[in-house]
PDB file of C-alpha atoms and ligand atoms in Angstrom:
ATOM      1  CA  MET Y  13       0.000   0.000   0.000  1.00 56.00           C
ATOM      2  CA  LYS Y  14       2.694   2.476   1.040  1.00 61.00           C
ATOM      3  CA  THR Y  15       4.915   1.420  -1.858  1.00 73.00           C
ATOM      4  CA  LEU Y  16       1.910   1.847  -4.111  1.00 88.00           C
ATOM      5  CA  ASN Y  17       1.612   5.444  -2.862  1.00 90.00           C
ATOM      6  CA  SER Y  18       5.208   6.126  -3.904  1.00 90.00           C
ATOM      7  CA  LEU Y  19       4.570   4.664  -7.320  1.00 92.00           C
ATOM      8  CA  VAL Y  20       1.392   6.687  -7.821  1.00 93.00           C
ATOM      9  CA  ALA Y  21       3.246   9.877  -6.777  1.00 93.00           C
ATOM     10  CA  THR Y  22       5.975   9.059  -9.318  1.00 93.00           C
ATOM     11  CA  LEU Y  23       3.415   8.303 -12.010  1.00 93.00           C
ATOM     12  CA  ALA Y  24       1.575  11.542 -11.235  1.00 93.00           C
ATOM     13  CA  ALA Y  25       4.840  13.513 -11.542  1.00 92.00           C
ATOM     14  CA  LEU Y  26       5.834  11.856 -14.801  1.00 93.00           C
ATOM     15  CA  THR Y  27       2.437  12.077 -16.518  1.00 94.00           C
ATOM     16  CA  GLY Y  28       1.005  15.239 -14.920  1.00 94.00           C
ATOM     17  CA  ASP Y  29      -2.311  13.341 -14.814  1.00 95.00           C
ATOM     18  CA  LYS Y  30      -4.660  15.461 -12.679  1.00 96.00           C
ATOM     19  CA  GLU Y  31      -6.678  12.531 -11.351  1.00 96.00           C
ATOM     20  CA  TYR Y  32      -3.547  10.796 -10.090  1.00 96.00           C
ATOM     21  CA  ILE Y  33      -2.284  14.053  -8.561  1.00 96.00           C
ATOM     22  CA  ASP Y  34      -5.620  14.760  -6.827  1.00 97.00           C
ATOM     23  CA  ALA Y  35      -5.858  11.183  -5.532  1.00 96.00           C
ATOM     24  CA  ILE Y  36      -2.330  11.067  -4.125  1.00 96.00           C
ATOM     25  CA  ASP Y  37      -2.723  14.554  -2.592  1.00 98.00           C
ATOM     26  CA  ARG Y  38      -5.863  13.345  -0.774  1.00 98.00           C
ATOM     27  CA  ILE Y  39      -4.080  10.225   0.477  1.00 97.00           C
ATOM     28  CA  TRP Y  40      -1.082  12.265   1.750  1.00 98.00           C
ATOM     29  CA  GLU Y  41      -3.419  14.765   3.446  1.00 98.00           C
ATOM     30  CA  ASN Y  42      -5.358  11.965   5.137  1.00 98.00           C
ATOM     31  CA  ILE Y  43      -2.203  10.255   6.415  1.00 98.00           C
ATOM     32  CA  VAL Y  44      -0.530  13.413   7.708  1.00 98.00           C
ATOM     33  CA  THR Y  45      -3.591  15.000   9.312  1.00 98.00           C
ATOM     34  CA  ARG Y  46      -5.257  11.809  10.671  1.00 98.00           C
ATOM     35  CA  LYS Y  47      -2.964   8.778  10.742  1.00 98.00           C
ATOM     36  CA  LEU Y  48       0.600   9.867  11.453  1.00 98.00           C
ATOM     37  CA  TYR Y  49       2.361   9.202  14.747  1.00 97.00           C
ATOM     38  CA  ILE Y  50       4.415  12.032  16.184  1.00 96.00           C
ATOM     39  CA  THR Y  51       7.471   9.910  15.383  1.00 96.00           C
ATOM     40  CA  GLY Y  52       6.565   9.913  11.698  1.00 97.00           C
ATOM     41  CA  GLY Y  53       5.652   6.239  12.105  1.00 97.00           C
ATOM     42  CA  ILE Y  54       2.626   4.961  10.203  1.00 97.00           C
ATOM     43  CA  GLY Y  55       0.429   1.875  10.310  1.00 96.00           C
ATOM     44  CA  ALA Y  56      -1.480   1.743  13.593  1.00 93.00           C
ATOM     45  CA  THR Y  57      -2.481  -1.879  13.541  1.00 91.00           C
ATOM     46  CA  SER Y  58      -0.662  -5.201  13.089  1.00 88.00           C
ATOM     47  CA  GLU Y  59      -3.833  -6.721  11.692  1.00 87.00           C
ATOM     48  CA  GLY Y  60      -3.119  -6.555   7.979  1.00 87.00           C
ATOM     49  CA  GLU Y  61      -0.121  -4.290   8.750  1.00 89.00           C
ATOM     50  CA  ALA Y  62      -2.538  -1.466   8.060  1.00 92.00           C
ATOM     51  CA  PHE Y  63      -3.654   2.065   8.821  1.00 94.00           C
ATOM     52  CA  GLY Y  64      -6.490   2.314  11.327  1.00 93.00           C
ATOM     53  CA  GLU Y  65      -9.508   4.590  11.159  1.00 96.00           C
ATOM     54  CA  ASN Y  66      -8.935   8.348  11.267  1.00 98.00           C
ATOM     55  CA  TYR Y  67      -7.283   9.382  14.579  1.00 98.00           C
ATOM     56  CA  PHE Y  68      -6.828   5.736  15.683  1.00 97.00           C
ATOM     57  CA  LEU Y  69      -3.290   6.037  17.012  1.00 97.00           C
ATOM     58  CA  PRO Y  70      -2.785   3.737  20.039  1.00 96.00           C
ATOM     59  CA  ASN Y  71       0.653   4.030  21.624  1.00 95.00           C
ATOM     60  CA  GLU Y  72       1.452   0.666  23.225  1.00 93.00           C
ATOM     61  CA  THR Y  73      -0.114  -1.444  20.478  1.00 92.00           C
ATOM     62  CA  SER Y  74       1.000   0.768  17.630  1.00 93.00           C
ATOM     63  CA  TYR Y  75       2.506  -1.221  14.805  1.00 94.00           C
ATOM     64  CA  CYS Y  76       4.657   1.418  13.082  1.00 96.00           C
ATOM     65  CA  GLU Y  77       6.749  -1.127  11.256  1.00 97.00           C
ATOM     66  CA  THR Y  78      10.285  -0.019  10.450  1.00 97.00           C
ATOM     67  CA  CYS Y  79       9.602  -0.862   6.794  1.00 97.00           C
ATOM     68  CA  ALA Y  80       6.536   1.425   6.884  1.00 97.00           C
ATOM     69  CA  ALA Y  81       8.682   4.305   8.182  1.00 98.00           C
ATOM     70  CA  ILE Y  82      11.107   3.721   5.315  1.00 97.00           C
ATOM     71  CA  ALA Y  83       8.161   3.673   2.906  1.00 97.00           C
ATOM     72  CA  ASN Y  84       6.948   6.953   4.435  1.00 97.00           C
ATOM     73  CA  VAL Y  85      10.338   8.470   3.504  1.00 98.00           C
ATOM     74  CA  TYR Y  86      10.028   7.118  -0.047  1.00 97.00           C
ATOM     75  CA  PHE Y  87       6.487   8.473  -0.325  1.00 97.00           C
ATOM     76  CA  ASN Y  88       7.281  11.955   0.963  1.00 98.00           C
ATOM     77  CA  TYR Y  89      10.406  12.204  -1.177  1.00 97.00           C
ATOM     78  CA  ARG Y  90       8.348  11.494  -4.277  1.00 97.00           C
ATOM     79  CA  MET Y  91       5.680  13.971  -3.178  1.00 97.00           C
ATOM     80  CA  PHE Y  92       8.441  16.588  -2.909  1.00 98.00           C
ATOM     81  CA  LEU Y  93       9.575  15.751  -6.443  1.00 97.00           C
ATOM     82  CA  LEU Y  94       5.957  16.128  -7.586  1.00 96.00           C
ATOM     83  CA  HIS Y  95       5.188  19.459  -5.860  1.00 97.00           C
ATOM     84  CA  GLY Y  96       8.501  20.991  -4.708  1.00 97.00           C
ATOM     85  CA  GLU Y  97       7.124  21.919  -1.259  1.00 98.00           C
ATOM     86  CA  SER Y  98       9.142  21.654   1.940  1.00 98.00           C
ATOM     87  CA  LYS Y  99       6.302  20.123   3.982  1.00 98.00           C
ATOM     88  CA  TYR Y 100       7.072  16.745   2.482  1.00 98.00           C
ATOM     89  CA  PHE Y 101      10.625  16.937   3.764  1.00 98.00           C
ATOM     90  CA  ASP Y 102       9.290  18.032   7.159  1.00 98.00           C
ATOM     91  CA  VAL Y 103       7.489  14.686   7.389  1.00 98.00           C
ATOM     92  CA  LEU Y 104      10.473  12.863   5.877  1.00 98.00           C
ATOM     93  CA  GLU Y 105      12.905  14.379   8.376  1.00 98.00           C
ATOM     94  CA  ARG Y 106      10.620  13.697  11.344  1.00 97.00           C
ATOM     95  CA  THR Y 107      10.340  10.069  10.249  1.00 98.00           C
ATOM     96  CA  LEU Y 108      14.052   9.732   9.563  1.00 97.00           C
ATOM     97  CA  TYR Y 109      15.215  10.885  12.993  1.00 96.00           C
ATOM     98  CA  ASN Y 110      12.433   9.229  15.009  1.00 96.00           C
ATOM     99  CA  GLY Y 111      10.243   6.386  13.764  1.00 96.00           C
ATOM    100  CA  LEU Y 112      12.762   5.060  11.248  1.00 97.00           C
ATOM    101  CA  ILE Y 113      16.100   5.177  13.017  1.00 96.00           C
ATOM    102  CA  SER Y 114      14.466   3.722  16.154  1.00 96.00           C
ATOM    103  CA  GLY Y 115      14.329   0.512  14.113  1.00 97.00           C
ATOM    104  CA  VAL Y 116      18.036  -0.169  14.614  1.00 97.00           C
ATOM    105  CA  SER Y 117      20.224  -0.184  17.710  1.00 96.00           C
ATOM    106  CA  LEU Y 118      23.260   2.092  18.007  1.00 94.00           C
ATOM    107  CA  ASP Y 119      25.618  -0.833  17.389  1.00 95.00           C
ATOM    108  CA  GLY Y 120      23.660  -1.833  14.277  1.00 93.00           C
ATOM    109  CA  GLY Y 121      23.110  -5.362  15.551  1.00 94.00           C
ATOM    110  CA  ALA Y 122      19.492  -5.392  16.742  1.00 97.00           C
ATOM    111  CA  PHE Y 123      16.249  -4.277  15.170  1.00 97.00           C
ATOM    112  CA  PHE Y 124      12.668  -3.375  15.918  1.00 96.00           C
ATOM    113  CA  TYR Y 125       9.995  -4.703  13.633  1.00 96.00           C
ATOM    114  CA  PRO Y 126       7.115  -2.710  15.206  1.00 95.00           C
ATOM    115  CA  ASN Y 127       8.158   0.599  16.808  1.00 96.00           C
ATOM    116  CA  PRO Y 128       5.583   1.173  19.584  1.00 94.00           C
ATOM    117  CA  LEU Y 129       5.404   4.548  21.341  1.00 95.00           C
ATOM    118  CA  ALA Y 130       4.810   3.001  24.773  1.00 94.00           C
ATOM    119  CA  SER Y 131       5.882  -0.250  26.382  1.00 92.00           C
ATOM    120  CA  SER Y 132       5.469  -2.104  29.661  1.00 93.00           C
ATOM    121  CA  GLY Y 133       8.912  -3.575  29.086  1.00 91.00           C
ATOM    122  CA  GLN Y 134       7.928  -6.346  26.690  1.00 89.00           C
ATOM    123  CA  HIS Y 135       9.553  -4.789  23.621  1.00 91.00           C
ATOM    124  CA  ARG Y 136      13.198  -5.504  22.824  1.00 93.00           C
ATOM    125  CA  ARG Y 137      15.181  -5.084  19.627  1.00 96.00           C
ATOM    126  CA  GLN Y 138      16.039  -8.481  18.146  1.00 95.00           C
ATOM    127  CA  PRO Y 139      19.045  -9.565  16.067  1.00 95.00           C
ATOM    128  CA  TRP Y 140      16.864 -11.212  13.445  1.00 94.00           C
ATOM    129  CA  PHE Y 141      13.273 -12.187  12.599  1.00 94.00           C
ATOM    130  CA  GLY Y 142      11.666 -15.131  10.839  1.00 93.00           C
ATOM    131  CA  CYS Y 143      10.450 -12.630   8.270  1.00 93.00           C
ATOM    132  CA  ALA Y 144      13.433 -10.262   8.307  1.00 93.00           C
ATOM    133  CA  CYS Y 145      12.235  -7.478   6.031  1.00 96.00           C
ATOM    134  CA  CYS Y 146      13.110  -4.632   8.430  1.00 96.00           C
ATOM    135  CA  PRO Y 147      16.859  -5.351   8.980  1.00 97.00           C
ATOM    136  CA  SER Y 148      17.504  -5.760   5.267  1.00 95.00           C
ATOM    137  CA  ASN Y 149      15.355  -2.724   4.414  1.00 96.00           C
ATOM    138  CA  LEU Y 150      17.406  -0.588   6.833  1.00 96.00           C
ATOM    139  CA  CYS Y 151      20.650  -1.920   5.335  1.00 95.00           C
ATOM    140  CA  ARG Y 152      19.408  -0.827   1.931  1.00 96.00           C
ATOM    141  CA  PHE Y 153      17.993   2.511   3.048  1.00 97.00           C
ATOM    142  CA  ILE Y 154      20.808   3.952   5.154  1.00 96.00           C
ATOM    143  CA  PRO Y 155      23.458   3.966   2.361  1.00 97.00           C
ATOM    144  CA  SER Y 156      20.900   5.689   0.084  1.00 97.00           C
ATOM    145  CA  LEU Y 157      20.499   8.619   2.499  1.00 97.00           C
ATOM    146  CA  PRO Y 158      22.976  10.953   0.690  1.00 97.00           C
ATOM    147  CA  GLY Y 159      20.579  10.932  -2.279  1.00 97.00           C
ATOM    148  CA  TYR Y 160      17.934  12.743  -0.206  1.00 98.00           C
ATOM    149  CA  VAL Y 161      20.009  15.738   0.869  1.00 98.00           C
ATOM    150  CA  TYR Y 162      19.847  17.848  -2.331  1.00 98.00           C
ATOM    151  CA  ALA Y 163      17.716  18.219  -5.428  1.00 98.00           C
ATOM    152  CA  SER Y 164      18.297  20.286  -8.541  1.00 97.00           C
ATOM    153  CA  LYS Y 165      16.295  21.528 -11.487  1.00 96.00           C
ATOM    154  CA  GLY Y 166      17.375  24.171 -14.001  1.00 95.00           C
ATOM    155  CA  ASP Y 167      19.584  26.646 -12.138  1.00 95.00           C
ATOM    156  CA  SER Y 168      18.037  25.861  -8.717  1.00 97.00           C
ATOM    157  CA  LEU Y 169      19.596  23.765  -5.992  1.00 98.00           C
ATOM    158  CA  TRP Y 170      17.391  22.654  -3.097  1.00 98.00           C
ATOM    159  CA  VAL Y 171      19.037  21.894   0.251  1.00 98.00           C
ATOM    160  CA  ASN Y 172      16.515  19.582   1.866  1.00 98.00           C
ATOM    161  CA  LEU Y 173      18.444  17.996   4.703  1.00 98.00           C
ATOM    162  CA  TYR Y 174      21.218  19.397   6.828  1.00 98.00           C
ATOM    163  CA  MET Y 175      24.135  17.090   7.507  1.00 97.00           C
ATOM    164  CA  GLU Y 176      27.881  17.265   7.014  1.00 97.00           C
ATOM    165  CA  ASN Y 177      28.738  16.507   3.385  1.00 98.00           C
ATOM    166  CA  THR Y 178      30.360  17.688   0.175  1.00 98.00           C
ATOM    167  CA  LEU Y 179      28.422  17.767  -3.092  1.00 98.00           C
ATOM    168  CA  THR Y 180      29.831  18.064  -6.612  1.00 97.00           C
ATOM    169  CA  THR Y 181      27.137  18.421  -9.247  1.00 96.00           C
ATOM    170  CA  LYS Y 182      25.954  20.423 -12.217  1.00 95.00           C
ATOM    171  CA  VAL Y 183      23.380  23.150 -11.597  1.00 95.00           C
ATOM    172  CA  GLY Y 184      22.279  24.867 -14.799  1.00 92.00           C
ATOM    173  CA  ARG Y 185      25.517  25.674 -16.662  1.00 89.00           C
ATOM    174  CA  ASN Y 186      27.593  25.593 -13.495  1.00 93.00           C
ATOM    175  CA  ASN Y 187      29.733  22.791 -12.207  1.00 95.00           C
ATOM    176  CA  VAL Y 188      29.342  23.315  -8.477  1.00 96.00           C
ATOM    177  CA  THR Y 189      31.040  21.973  -5.395  1.00 97.00           C
ATOM    178  CA  ILE Y 190      29.414  22.913  -2.115  1.00 97.00           C
ATOM    179  CA  SER Y 191      29.916  21.592   1.378  1.00 98.00           C
ATOM    180  CA  GLN Y 192      28.004  21.641   4.630  1.00 98.00           C
ATOM    181  CA  LYS Y 193      29.673  21.843   7.997  1.00 98.00           C
ATOM    182  CA  THR Y 194      27.292  21.078  10.820  1.00 98.00           C
ATOM    183  CA  GLN Y 195      26.545  18.870  13.780  1.00 95.00           C
ATOM    184  CA  TYR Y 196      22.811  18.954  12.994  1.00 95.00           C
ATOM    185  CA  PRO Y 197      20.640  17.555  14.474  1.00 93.00           C
ATOM    186  CA  TRP Y 198      22.792  17.879  17.611  1.00 92.00           C
ATOM    187  CA  ASN Y 199      22.596  21.647  17.178  1.00 93.00           C
ATOM    188  CA  GLY Y 200      20.947  24.040  14.711  1.00 96.00           C
ATOM    189  CA  ASN Y 201      24.010  25.712  13.172  1.00 97.00           C
ATOM    190  CA  ILE Y 202      24.788  24.911   9.557  1.00 98.00           C
ATOM    191  CA  CYS Y 203      27.534  26.474   7.425  1.00 98.00           C
ATOM    192  CA  ILE Y 204      27.258  25.952   3.677  1.00 98.00           C
ATOM    193  CA  SER Y 205      30.308  26.868   1.582  1.00 98.00           C
ATOM    194  CA  ILE Y 206      30.447  27.366  -2.150  1.00 97.00           C
ATOM    195  CA  ASP Y 207      33.806  25.686  -2.685  1.00 96.00           C
ATOM    196  CA  ASN Y 208      33.833  25.919  -6.450  1.00 95.00           C
ATOM    197  CA  ILE Y 209      31.503  27.220  -9.152  1.00 94.00           C
ATOM    198  CA  SER Y 210      32.724  26.939 -12.727  1.00 90.00           C
ATOM    199  CA  GLU Y 211      30.868  29.733 -14.505  1.00 75.00           C
ATOM    200  CA  GLY Y 212      30.622  32.026 -11.508  1.00 68.00           C
ATOM    201  CA  GLY Y 213      27.082  32.326 -12.734  1.00 72.00           C
ATOM    202  CA  PRO Y 214      23.731  32.702 -11.017  1.00 87.00           C
ATOM    203  CA  MET Y 215      22.433  29.824  -8.961  1.00 95.00           C
ATOM    204  CA  VAL Y 216      19.243  29.804  -6.946  1.00 97.00           C
ATOM    205  CA  LEU Y 217      19.926  28.239  -3.572  1.00 98.00           C
ATOM    206  CA  LYS Y 218      16.754  27.032  -1.834  1.00 98.00           C
ATOM    207  CA  LEU Y 219      17.226  26.268   1.835  1.00 98.00           C
ATOM    208  CA  ARG Y 220      14.515  24.294   3.610  1.00 98.00           C
ATOM    209  CA  ILE Y 221      13.391  26.088   6.740  1.00 98.00           C
ATOM    210  CA  PRO Y 222      11.807  23.247   8.710  1.00 97.00           C
ATOM    211  CA  GLY Y 223       8.206  23.705   9.813  1.00 96.00           C
ATOM    212  CA  TRP Y 224       9.247  23.101  13.444  1.00 95.00           C
ATOM    213  CA  ALA Y 225      11.419  26.248  13.231  1.00 95.00           C
ATOM    214  CA  ARG Y 226       8.348  28.197  12.077  1.00 94.00           C
ATOM    215  CA  GLY Y 227       5.906  27.172  14.811  1.00 93.00           C
ATOM    216  CA  GLU Y 228       4.436  24.165  13.033  1.00 95.00           C
ATOM    217  CA  ALA Y 229       4.911  20.825  14.813  1.00 94.00           C
ATOM    218  CA  VAL Y 230       3.773  18.917  11.726  1.00 96.00           C
ATOM    219  CA  PRO Y 231       2.058  20.018   8.507  1.00 96.00           C
ATOM    220  CA  GLY Y 232      -1.655  20.224   9.371  1.00 94.00           C
ATOM    221  CA  ASN Y 233      -3.006  20.239  12.904  1.00 91.00           C
ATOM    222  CA  LEU Y 234      -2.718  16.643  14.073  1.00 97.00           C
ATOM    223  CA  TYR Y 235       0.031  17.775  16.480  1.00 97.00           C
ATOM    224  CA  PHE Y 236       0.592  21.326  17.644  1.00 96.00           C
ATOM    225  CA  TYR Y 237       2.801  23.276  20.011  1.00 95.00           C
ATOM    226  CA  ALA Y 238       0.973  23.871  23.283  1.00 95.00           C
ATOM    227  CA  ASP Y 239       3.433  26.245  24.941  1.00 94.00           C
ATOM    228  CA  SER Y 240       4.323  29.886  24.574  1.00 91.00           C
ATOM    229  CA  ALA Y 241       7.930  29.351  23.457  1.00 90.00           C
ATOM    230  CA  GLU Y 242       8.938  30.348  19.973  1.00 86.00           C
ATOM    231  CA  ASN Y 243      11.435  28.888  17.589  1.00 88.00           C
ATOM    232  CA  SER Y 244      13.070  31.150  15.079  1.00 93.00           C
ATOM    233  CA  TYR Y 245      15.718  30.984  12.404  1.00 97.00           C
ATOM    234  CA  SER Y 246      18.203  33.218  10.629  1.00 98.00           C
ATOM    235  CA  VAL Y 247      20.236  33.108   7.441  1.00 98.00           C
ATOM    236  CA  LYS Y 248      23.484  34.946   6.735  1.00 98.00           C
ATOM    237  CA  VAL Y 249      25.376  35.305   3.453  1.00 98.00           C
ATOM    238  CA  ASN Y 250      29.062  36.083   3.938  1.00 98.00           C
ATOM    239  CA  GLY Y 251      28.315  37.245   7.485  1.00 98.00           C
ATOM    240  CA  ASP Y 252      25.359  39.532   6.671  1.00 98.00           C
ATOM    241  CA  ILE Y 253      21.823  38.662   7.768  1.00 98.00           C
ATOM    242  CA  VAL Y 254      19.540  38.306   4.758  1.00 98.00           C
ATOM    243  CA  SER Y 255      15.765  37.974   4.655  1.00 96.00           C
ATOM    244  CA  CYS Y 256      13.183  36.755   2.200  1.00 93.00           C
ATOM    245  CA  GLU Y 257       9.580  35.624   1.938  1.00 95.00           C
ATOM    246  CA  LEU Y 258       9.726  31.850   2.059  1.00 98.00           C
ATOM    247  CA  GLU Y 259       8.642  30.133  -1.149  1.00 98.00           C
ATOM    248  CA  ASN Y 260       6.990  26.750  -0.555  1.00 98.00           C
ATOM    249  CA  GLY Y 261       8.854  26.633   2.772  1.00 98.00           C
ATOM    250  CA  TYR Y 262      12.248  27.461   1.230  1.00 98.00           C
ATOM    251  CA  PHE Y 263      14.515  30.418   1.914  1.00 98.00           C
ATOM    252  CA  VAL Y 264      15.554  31.468  -1.595  1.00 98.00           C
ATOM    253  CA  ILE Y 265      18.919  33.089  -2.349  1.00 98.00           C
ATOM    254  CA  ASP Y 266      19.238  34.042  -6.005  1.00 96.00           C
ATOM    255  CA  ARG Y 267      22.628  35.597  -6.671  1.00 94.00           C
ATOM    256  CA  LYS Y 268      25.850  35.315  -8.576  1.00 93.00           C
ATOM    257  CA  TRP Y 269      28.072  33.080  -6.499  1.00 94.00           C
ATOM    258  CA  THR Y 270      31.813  32.929  -6.332  1.00 93.00           C
ATOM    259  CA  ALA Y 271      34.049  30.328  -4.765  1.00 94.00           C
ATOM    260  CA  GLY Y 272      34.491  31.049  -1.079  1.00 96.00           C
ATOM    261  CA  ASP Y 273      30.953  32.370  -0.493  1.00 97.00           C
ATOM    262  CA  LYS Y 274      29.456  31.179   2.767  1.00 98.00           C
ATOM    263  CA  VAL Y 275      25.858  30.756   3.892  1.00 98.00           C
ATOM    264  CA  GLU Y 276      25.089  30.251   7.557  1.00 98.00           C
ATOM    265  CA  VAL Y 277      21.739  28.902   8.694  1.00 98.00           C
ATOM    266  CA  HIS Y 278      20.699  28.990  12.332  1.00 98.00           C
ATOM    267  CA  LEU Y 279      17.637  27.112  13.553  1.00 97.00           C
ATOM    268  CA  ASP Y 280      16.552  27.556  17.182  1.00 94.00           C
ATOM    269  CA  MET Y 281      16.200  24.244  18.951  1.00 93.00           C
ATOM    270  CA  ASN Y 282      14.115  24.968  22.008  1.00 89.00           C
ATOM    271  CA  VAL Y 283      12.438  22.191  23.951  1.00 90.00           C
ATOM    272  CA  ARG Y 284       8.771  22.365  23.013  1.00 93.00           C
ATOM    273  CA  PHE Y 285       5.573  20.853  24.425  1.00 95.00           C
ATOM    274  CA  VAL Y 286       3.441  19.172  21.800  1.00 96.00           C
ATOM    275  CA  LYS Y 287      -0.160  18.006  22.049  1.00 97.00           C
ATOM    276  CA  ALA Y 288      -2.252  15.908  19.726  1.00 97.00           C
ATOM    277  CA  ASP Y 289      -5.621  16.782  18.245  1.00 97.00           C
ATOM    278  CA  ASN Y 290      -8.282  15.945  20.839  1.00 97.00           C
ATOM    279  CA  ASN Y 291      -9.754  13.382  18.446  1.00 98.00           C
ATOM    280  CA  VAL Y 292      -6.744  11.165  19.165  1.00 97.00           C
ATOM    281  CA  GLU Y 293      -8.240   9.281  22.114  1.00 97.00           C
ATOM    282  CA  ALA Y 294      -4.959   7.577  23.057  1.00 96.00           C
ATOM    283  CA  ASP Y 295      -3.223  10.938  23.560  1.00 96.00           C
ATOM    284  CA  ARG Y 296      -5.916  12.762  25.555  1.00 95.00           C
ATOM    285  CA  GLY Y 297      -4.513  14.192  28.756  1.00 92.00           C
ATOM    286  CA  SER Y 298      -0.929  13.663  27.652  1.00 91.00           C
ATOM    287  CA  GLY Y 299       1.674  15.435  25.588  1.00 91.00           C
ATOM    288  CA  ALA Y 300       5.155  15.047  24.203  1.00 91.00           C
ATOM    289  CA  MET Y 301       8.335  17.011  24.593  1.00 88.00           C
ATOM    290  CA  THR Y 302      10.414  17.662  21.521  1.00 82.00           C
ATOM    291  CA  VAL Y 303      13.888  17.335  22.913  1.00 75.00           C
ATOM    292  CA  TRP Y 304      17.008  17.896  20.869  1.00 70.00           C
ATOM    293  CA  LEU Y 305      19.798  15.692  22.055  1.00 65.00           C
ATOM    294  CA  LYS Y 306      22.847  17.771  22.779  1.00 61.00           C
ATOM    295  CA  GLU Y 307      26.320  16.576  21.972  1.00 54.00           C
ATOM    296  CA  ASP Y 308      27.360  16.599  25.595  1.00 49.00           C
ATOM    297  CA  ILE Y 309      24.587  14.267  26.784  1.00 41.00           C
TER     298      ILE Y 309
HETATM  299 ZN1   ZN F 174       9.696  -4.823   7.813  1.00 94.36          ZN
END
């Protein structure tokens, strides 16, 4: 089902068929505003490895298979390619750092099949399963992660995920090498350097400003911040603060670049209190803290 969603999103992008686009938009909307766990996990019930009814999101019996989290990344990536909006990467990133990576232990030797949000102690990662889809799916997914960081079209380069890396690619007529220096998600400081640009020509850099840095816990209202704190962000080019109206959730810098240019992005990472829509029976009377793990913990 979730793989089918990815295929339909791809088909919709390739054909431009309005019925496919409308159908897959409705499915995405329904998942994100009714059936998504705060971890980005999906699939509330083990019976049929399926979604439940709208707002059916039990915590201890949640299924949230690791494979479903990986499929949620695939699906949202393809929805981004279809529409070019940052909200799809907001869901992708949430899933990546929560409901997906929870599927493997730090030493890489044990795995969760379901990823429940509550436990009375009966859940343990296992080294293997009779039907071992999740370990092998993780082994396939994790090396593919670099392919999700950037996207390009014409003379635009989208920076969708922040992590330390160097990219050499062609953007428009330019051969470009750029690098990111950051400890994200351990902190919210990212430095992007234009190391080389062949034509010294224009390039439109589109930086994703995550929804969580703009007061939106998730796209839609299934989860919302229930405190008075505020997250903010800033962008500097060669040391000077710059501003712009976000376009589809992206901070757009359209300029002539030269080697040595630097862009600094700062995203506030305050601890926030998050509540679920009151229709989610399992979450009534409770909330979640979004906690950023600091390097020194
Ligand atoms: Zn699996």
